């Protein structure tokens, strides 16, 4: 009956135009529609699959501004049991290390955690480092980039996907797992799930509630800041090759010219 | 531009958000391919079932959501806008559950309804026969009581989901007493002696299946009789009053989809060095299409609100069906006109929308029958 905490993050919808604010280069959260990050839907799905097979409880944990409640509700409507939401203006501009410290403290507020599941990287910040830092702070083993998770008693087995191949990892619970795109297909909430989510408990905490001094978090004391940002240059037009029966040869010539073959 | 809705509460807003997400991500991308191949969207109906969308206007006690028709119909509209065959299927399924939900005994409802409303079973509604279309009371499929069973023989025609459905809400003749000799049986699709003929080769809704359903001495347990013997035609016509609101909602969704395609195309299609959307000839066409869509929506919502308040709504439902389906025919035809030659090809969806619109003027009571109903109500007043 594993007690699972799933980390979720509200991010700007990847379909909308995403921007950093002009003043401090932090995320301009008003410029785009905010959604539950897709990889987090997979993390929630994995937690729910484990719960459906073995019982236990699924707690959603999010660090983010007040409107992140929408992302939390989405996770609850999928079937998670309750949520912890750390929301504090002092957190604005926090780096990954500060954020991970806050998450670690918040995980400590949940009783008897056996497993923390996160997405392997968010679509906004893309540091991809939070699960590993969190595991270090909690003193838990880290099993990152999972495409398969199996729990047997107090043992967790994970298949990790890398460019070179598959790595099989095994550790004792409690542990931190981060999941990749191939882990599962997340479910849609049902209408009943949406209605039920409105009644599920969401505990809202400030950094002070976690015993953290507000001066330790936020842009002013961040270990890293964004100093400059520029939009990606538009893609240059490609080179068109007319196929007059010799299209294949011409493509091969081009690739040879680029030293690609 | 998606439909701009004034919904009654945040629960309805949340529901419509879920429906739009499913429509955009799971339905719309597969519609053209399935319709072209004539492939029935069974998995898509299962997804609707898992999402709790197959029993919305029925009691929570049996797996529904106690949802108002005002909101339920807008769910149907959104789904039809993404994929007409699925929208129509949802409406037909919902209508197929009506007789049992409204007139079944608690024992029958406890036994059958939860899987019909809260599971992923798919229903069909079997009233018409080849010689009994608009004149439904002329139906002749015979059910003879034989101990604890009825033996059913005859052929039902134009059955949406025929051969795909899990249950058939079937009107059968139990006596020769004309309209009062018709009864309603909830028939399991696995009943021996029940088979579906090869599907009709239709003009549109080619992803959905429409077939004759043949009863050849099919033995149906008598505890599947809904209401009393002789109640069947009344149940059937009552169900149709609500069902045709579902068809009105589907027609509005289809028209909205056609309008959206036409506007998007007119904005990017350039002739004589300007976008065709800036020519008044096209502007007025699009404006008339938008007026038709939005007035049709207002008409079905008015009927739905009356139904939700327990007021008579038969006239309003027939008016909604007539207005919305005629609007769909006109709007989809005009959408093809806006797209010009492109609209006439199968590379764009509007010719399919036009083919799909035609049947909405025909099924669940032809628009001529709607006029009969409306006139009858006027004469009564």
mmCIF file with all atom_site columns, C-alpha atoms in Angstrom, chain A residues 102-175:
data_model
loop_
_atom_site.group_PDB
_atom_site.id
_atom_site.type_symbol
_atom_site.label_atom_id
_atom_site.label_alt_id
_atom_site.label_comp_id
_atom_site.label_asym_id
_atom_site.label_entity_id
_atom_site.label_seq_id
_atom_site.pdbx_PDB_ins_code
_atom_site.Cartn_x
_atom_site.Cartn_y
_atom_site.Cartn_z
_atom_site.occupancy
_atom_site.B_iso_or_equiv
_atom_site.pdbx_formal_charge
_atom_site.auth_seq_id
_atom_site.auth_comp_id
_atom_site.auth_asym_id
_atom_site.auth_atom_id
_atom_site.pdbx_PDB_model_num
ATOM 1  C CA . UNK A 1 102 ? 10.871 23.769 -0.788  1.00 0.00 ? 102 UNK A CA 1
ATOM 2  C CA . UNK A 1 103 ? 9.568  20.559 -2.366  1.00 0.00 ? 103 UNK A CA 1
ATOM 3  C CA . UNK A 1 104 ? 11.676 18.446 0.026   1.00 0.00 ? 104 UNK A CA 1
ATOM 4  C CA . UNK A 1 105 ? 10.273 20.314 3.006   1.00 0.00 ? 105 UNK A CA 1
ATOM 5  C CA . UNK A 1 106 ? 6.738  19.893 1.661   1.00 0.00 ? 106 UNK A CA 1
ATOM 6  C CA . UNK A 1 107 ? 7.263  16.152 1.077   1.00 0.00 ? 107 UNK A CA 1
ATOM 7  C CA . UNK A 1 108 ? 8.198  16.038 4.770   1.00 0.00 ? 108 UNK A CA 1
ATOM 8  C CA . UNK A 1 109 ? 4.715  17.317 5.615   1.00 0.00 ? 109 UNK A CA 1
ATOM 9  C CA . UNK A 1 110 ? 3.145  14.186 4.118   1.00 0.00 ? 110 UNK A CA 1
ATOM 10 C CA . UNK A 1 111 ? 3.143  11.214 6.502   1.00 0.00 ? 111 UNK A CA 1
ATOM 11 C CA . UNK A 1 112 ? 4.994  8.027  5.617   1.00 0.00 ? 112 UNK A CA 1
ATOM 12 C CA . UNK A 1 113 ? 5.956  8.738  2.017   1.00 0.00 ? 113 UNK A CA 1
ATOM 13 C CA . UNK A 1 114 ? 7.103  5.613  0.147   1.00 0.00 ? 114 UNK A CA 1
ATOM 14 C CA . UNK A 1 115 ? 7.531  7.046  -3.309  1.00 0.00 ? 115 UNK A CA 1
ATOM 15 C CA . UNK A 1 116 ? 7.856  10.423 -4.996  1.00 0.00 ? 116 UNK A CA 1
ATOM 16 C CA . UNK A 1 117 ? 6.991  10.460 -8.708  1.00 0.00 ? 117 UNK A CA 1
ATOM 17 C CA . UNK A 1 118 ? 7.891  13.407 -10.938 1.00 0.00 ? 118 UNK A CA 1
ATOM 18 C CA . UNK A 1 119 ? 8.060  14.122 -14.634 1.00 0.00 ? 119 UNK A CA 1
ATOM 19 C CA . UNK A 1 120 ? 11.644 14.031 -15.908 1.00 0.00 ? 120 UNK A CA 1
ATOM 20 C CA . UNK A 1 121 ? 11.581 17.653 -17.013 1.00 0.00 ? 121 UNK A CA 1
ATOM 21 C CA . UNK A 1 122 ? 9.048  20.450 -17.283 1.00 0.00 ? 122 UNK A CA 1
ATOM 22 C CA . UNK A 1 123 ? 8.239  22.013 -20.642 1.00 0.00 ? 123 UNK A CA 1
ATOM 23 C CA . UNK A 1 124 ? 8.967  25.518 -19.344 1.00 0.00 ? 124 UNK A CA 1
ATOM 24 C CA . UNK A 1 125 ? 12.206 25.651 -17.301 1.00 0.00 ? 125 UNK A CA 1
ATOM 25 C CA . UNK A 1 126 ? 13.594 22.404 -18.738 1.00 0.00 ? 126 UNK A CA 1
ATOM 26 C CA . UNK A 1 127 ? 16.423 22.103 -16.239 1.00 0.00 ? 127 UNK A CA 1
ATOM 27 C CA . UNK A 1 128 ? 15.464 18.448 -15.775 1.00 0.00 ? 128 UNK A CA 1
ATOM 28 C CA . UNK A 1 129 ? 17.313 18.531 -12.465 1.00 0.00 ? 129 UNK A CA 1
ATOM 29 C CA . UNK A 1 130 ? 14.634 18.766 -9.787  1.00 0.00 ? 130 UNK A CA 1
ATOM 30 C CA . UNK A 1 131 ? 14.019 15.007 -9.298  1.00 0.00 ? 131 UNK A CA 1
ATOM 31 C CA . UNK A 1 132 ? 17.733 14.346 -8.766  1.00 0.00 ? 132 UNK A CA 1
ATOM 32 C CA . UNK A 1 133 ? 18.267 17.317 -6.440  1.00 0.00 ? 133 UNK A CA 1
ATOM 33 C CA . UNK A 1 134 ? 15.167 16.360 -4.486  1.00 0.00 ? 134 UNK A CA 1
ATOM 34 C CA . UNK A 1 135 ? 16.389 12.777 -4.050  1.00 0.00 ? 135 UNK A CA 1
ATOM 35 C CA . UNK A 1 136 ? 19.704 14.108 -2.759  1.00 0.00 ? 136 UNK A CA 1
ATOM 36 C CA . UNK A 1 137 ? 17.982 16.447 -0.290  1.00 0.00 ? 137 UNK A CA 1
ATOM 37 C CA . UNK A 1 138 ? 15.644 13.715 0.953   1.00 0.00 ? 138 UNK A CA 1
ATOM 38 C CA . UNK A 1 139 ? 18.416 11.109 1.058   1.00 0.00 ? 139 UNK A CA 1
ATOM 39 C CA . UNK A 1 140 ? 16.336 8.822  -1.179  1.00 0.00 ? 140 UNK A CA 1
ATOM 40 C CA . UNK A 1 141 ? 17.647 6.786  -4.100  1.00 0.00 ? 141 UNK A CA 1
ATOM 41 C CA . UNK A 1 142 ? 16.892 8.389  -7.468  1.00 0.00 ? 142 UNK A CA 1
ATOM 42 C CA . UNK A 1 143 ? 15.560 6.360  -10.376 1.00 0.00 ? 143 UNK A CA 1
ATOM 43 C CA . UNK A 1 144 ? 15.227 8.871  -13.174 1.00 0.00 ? 144 UNK A CA 1
ATOM 44 C CA . UNK A 1 145 ? 13.965 8.744  -16.780 1.00 0.00 ? 145 UNK A CA 1
ATOM 45 C CA . UNK A 1 146 ? 11.767 5.729  -16.160 1.00 0.00 ? 146 UNK A CA 1
ATOM 46 C CA . UNK A 1 147 ? 9.769  4.101  -18.916 1.00 0.00 ? 147 UNK A CA 1
ATOM 47 C CA . UNK A 1 148 ? 8.569  1.310  -16.644 1.00 0.00 ? 148 UNK A CA 1
ATOM 48 C CA . UNK A 1 149 ? 8.033  1.153  -12.899 1.00 0.00 ? 149 UNK A CA 1
ATOM 49 C CA . UNK A 1 150 ? 7.389  -2.013 -10.863 1.00 0.00 ? 150 UNK A CA 1
ATOM 50 C CA . UNK A 1 151 ? 6.923  -2.114 -7.105  1.00 0.00 ? 151 UNK A CA 1
ATOM 51 C CA . UNK A 1 152 ? 7.340  -5.394 -5.234  1.00 0.00 ? 152 UNK A CA 1
ATOM 52 C CA . UNK A 1 153 ? 6.995  -4.974 -1.494  1.00 0.00 ? 153 UNK A CA 1
ATOM 53 C CA . UNK A 1 154 ? 9.608  -2.457 -0.442  1.00 0.00 ? 154 UNK A CA 1
ATOM 54 C CA . UNK A 1 155 ? 11.611 -2.831 -3.645  1.00 0.00 ? 155 UNK A CA 1
ATOM 55 C CA . UNK A 1 156 ? 11.198 -0.625 -6.690  1.00 0.00 ? 156 UNK A CA 1
ATOM 56 C CA . UNK A 1 157 ? 12.410 -1.652 -10.136 1.00 0.00 ? 157 UNK A CA 1
ATOM 57 C CA . UNK A 1 158 ? 12.673 0.847  -12.941 1.00 0.00 ? 158 UNK A CA 1
ATOM 58 C CA . UNK A 1 159 ? 13.571 0.575  -16.596 1.00 0.00 ? 159 UNK A CA 1
ATOM 59 C CA . UNK A 1 160 ? 15.436 3.689  -17.663 1.00 0.00 ? 160 UNK A CA 1
ATOM 60 C CA . UNK A 1 161 ? 15.650 4.692  -21.269 1.00 0.00 ? 161 UNK A CA 1
ATOM 61 C CA . UNK A 1 162 ? 18.835 6.316  -22.546 1.00 0.00 ? 162 UNK A CA 1
ATOM 62 C CA . UNK A 1 163 ? 20.197 7.010  -26.025 1.00 0.00 ? 163 UNK A CA 1
ATOM 63 C CA . UNK A 1 164 ? 22.423 3.943  -25.682 1.00 0.00 ? 164 UNK A CA 1
ATOM 64 C CA . UNK A 1 165 ? 19.758 1.506  -24.538 1.00 0.00 ? 165 UNK A CA 1
ATOM 65 C CA . UNK A 1 166 ? 17.838 0.395  -21.501 1.00 0.00 ? 166 UNK A CA 1
ATOM 66 C CA . UNK A 1 167 ? 19.162 0.397  -17.944 1.00 0.00 ? 167 UNK A CA 1
ATOM 67 C CA . UNK A 1 168 ? 17.485 -1.672 -15.262 1.00 0.00 ? 168 UNK A CA 1
ATOM 68 C CA . UNK A 1 169 ? 17.558 -0.058 -11.835 1.00 0.00 ? 169 UNK A CA 1
ATOM 69 C CA . UNK A 1 170 ? 16.500 -1.385 -8.478  1.00 0.00 ? 170 UNK A CA 1
ATOM 70 C CA . UNK A 1 171 ? 16.288 0.346  -5.115  1.00 0.00 ? 171 UNK A CA 1
ATOM 71 C CA . UNK A 1 172 ? 14.565 0.171  -1.753  1.00 0.00 ? 172 UNK A CA 1
ATOM 72 C CA . UNK A 1 173 ? 11.652 2.429  -0.922  1.00 0.00 ? 173 UNK A CA 1
ATOM 73 C CA . UNK A 1 174 ? 11.326 5.270  -0.184  1.00 0.00 ? 174 UNK A CA 1
ATOM 74 C CA . UNK A 1 175 ? 12.646 6.546  -3.493  1.00 0.00 ? 175 UNK A CA 1
#
